[in-house]
């Protein structure tokens, strides 16, 4: 609570939050450059398949219900995929950054010391950071899962349960 926190610590909290926002922005830019320079994807089979299902879902609406494509993933990513494969990379980078931000917010809410480290831990998990510049659904799954956790920590249990119920379709 800001009212019970000494001014010195309020300043540190603001600096920590600003540092996390700066780090997330730089990470987004770095991954965008890597995604644009990349000549391939981490896993070409599933990654390309998810992208194609997402891209052509407006032309073939039955793809919105295609279980292999993961319906909720297809719905959320289909607008981005219209930009080409870079669109789905932007979608995944955005999901990863928001997931890391939610992790930071959860840690802050739970009063974890050095909460800013959570964002780094999330973004630089070895396999996670590689999968970000692909069309795989794991990054969106992490985003929906972290959203459900955040909603639960924020005591919005019904919305948390609703978010968690979408996980099989992500």
XYZ file of C-alpha atoms in Angstrom:
170
model
C 0.000 0.000 0.000
C 1.527 3.334 -1.053
C 0.146 5.128 2.014
C 2.093 2.877 4.404
C 5.312 2.812 2.358
C 8.069 5.312 3.180
C 8.852 7.794 0.380
C 12.333 6.328 -0.179
C 10.854 2.928 -1.001
C 8.120 4.442 -3.185
C 10.897 5.936 -5.321
C 12.606 2.546 -5.593
C 9.343 0.890 -6.582
C 8.827 3.467 -9.350
C 12.386 2.928 -10.582
C 11.920 -0.846 -10.519
C 8.685 -0.578 -12.511
C 10.299 1.816 -15.016
C 13.243 -0.558 -15.382
C 10.900 -3.474 -16.097
C 8.967 -1.452 -18.710
C 12.246 -0.418 -20.352
C 13.525 -4.001 -20.339
C 10.264 -5.300 -21.835
C 10.343 -2.646 -24.575
C 13.972 -3.466 -25.425
C 13.186 -7.182 -25.425
C 10.241 -6.582 -27.798
C 12.491 -4.611 -30.173
C 15.305 -7.187 -29.979
C 12.964 -10.096 -30.704
C 11.300 -8.183 -33.535
C 14.687 -7.622 -35.182
C 15.608 -11.295 -34.653
C 12.255 -12.362 -36.088
C 12.695 -10.181 -39.177
C 16.268 -11.349 -39.749
C 15.515 -15.014 -39.138
C 15.445 -17.191 -42.225
C 13.401 -19.921 -40.578
C 11.531 -20.882 -37.474
C 12.275 -23.032 -34.447
C 9.989 -25.872 -35.480
C 9.020 -25.680 -39.112
C 6.242 -28.319 -39.165
C 3.858 -27.224 -36.417
C 4.946 -23.602 -36.546
C 4.084 -23.202 -40.214
C 0.894 -25.269 -39.838
C -0.421 -23.048 -37.015
C 0.456 -19.964 -39.043
C -1.345 -21.242 -42.157
C -4.472 -22.236 -40.206
C -4.494 -18.796 -38.612
C -3.825 -16.963 -41.891
C -6.498 -18.704 -43.930
C -9.162 -18.834 -41.201
C -11.046 -15.850 -42.661
C -11.143 -17.456 -46.101
C -12.094 -20.859 -44.638
C -14.078 -20.180 -41.412
C -14.104 -23.872 -40.468
C -10.442 -23.384 -39.546
C -11.580 -21.358 -36.510
C -12.834 -24.690 -35.117
C -9.880 -26.812 -36.266
C -8.593 -28.571 -33.172
C -5.022 -28.915 -34.449
C -4.904 -25.166 -35.001
C -6.222 -24.561 -31.467
C -9.420 -22.511 -31.908
C -8.708 -19.803 -29.330
C -5.153 -19.371 -30.643
C -6.500 -19.127 -34.195
C -9.100 -16.555 -33.166
C -6.562 -14.409 -31.301
C -3.771 -14.605 -33.882
C -5.716 -14.544 -37.155
C -5.630 -10.757 -37.577
C -1.859 -10.704 -36.988
C -1.248 -13.586 -39.437
C -2.689 -11.506 -42.244
C 0.628 -9.611 -42.167
C 2.462 -12.815 -43.068
C 4.700 -14.909 -40.852
C 6.140 -11.751 -39.269
C 2.607 -11.028 -38.038
C 2.433 -14.215 -36.016
C 5.921 -13.473 -34.681
C 4.716 -10.024 -33.556
C 1.720 -11.713 -31.917
C 3.969 -14.151 -30.032
C 6.416 -11.432 -28.992
C 3.528 -9.337 -27.673
C 2.135 -12.319 -25.756
C 5.581 -13.060 -24.282
C 6.105 -9.464 -23.181
C 2.656 -9.235 -21.575
C 3.236 -12.612 -19.886
C 6.487 -11.311 -18.392
C 4.749 -8.105 -17.288
C 1.958 -10.122 -15.632
C 4.586 -12.244 -13.882
C 6.164 -9.057 -12.528
C 2.758 -7.741 -11.380
C 1.981 -11.040 -9.643
C 5.340 -10.995 -7.883
C 4.786 -7.390 -6.805
C 1.310 -8.213 -5.509
C 2.738 -11.156 -3.550
C 5.526 -8.887 -2.240
C 8.342 -11.000 -3.692
C 11.761 -9.425 -3.202
C 13.409 -8.442 -6.506
C 10.147 -8.946 -8.399
C 11.762 -7.505 -11.525
C 13.755 -10.729 -11.901
C 10.561 -12.648 -12.665
C 10.291 -10.922 -16.057
C 13.841 -11.895 -16.923
C 13.302 -15.471 -15.757
C 10.185 -15.773 -17.911
C 11.629 -14.236 -21.073
C 14.939 -16.038 -20.991
C 13.830 -19.578 -20.257
C 15.964 -21.289 -22.940
C 13.240 -23.013 -24.947
C 10.710 -20.207 -24.388
C 12.918 -17.498 -25.864
C 13.542 -19.619 -28.971
C 9.864 -20.467 -29.498
C 8.838 -16.781 -29.366
C 9.883 -16.234 -32.983
C 7.742 -19.058 -34.331
C 4.100 -19.821 -34.964
C 3.853 -22.251 -32.066
C 1.032 -21.927 -29.546
C 3.080 -22.325 -26.347
C 3.666 -18.589 -25.958
C -0.054 -17.814 -26.146
C -0.721 -20.690 -23.722
C 1.717 -19.121 -21.235
C -0.042 -15.766 -21.684
C -3.514 -17.206 -21.008
C -2.220 -19.225 -18.049
C -0.465 -16.184 -16.546
C -3.626 -14.131 -17.123
C -5.650 -16.724 -15.202
C -3.105 -16.636 -12.364
C -3.136 -12.824 -12.309
C -6.927 -12.758 -12.172
C -6.856 -15.223 -9.295
C -4.245 -13.226 -7.375
C -6.376 -10.133 -8.026
C -9.301 -12.042 -6.459
C -11.353 -12.117 -9.670
C -11.977 -15.839 -9.416
C -14.789 -16.178 -11.949
C -12.745 -14.463 -14.670
C -9.730 -16.543 -13.668
C -11.751 -19.738 -14.087
C -13.068 -18.529 -17.447
C -9.536 -17.767 -18.680
C -8.273 -21.142 -17.445
C -11.160 -22.920 -19.157
C -9.839 -21.744 -22.541
C -6.459 -23.443 -22.053
C -7.394 -26.683 -23.900
C -8.222 -24.530 -26.939
C -4.982 -22.582 -26.806
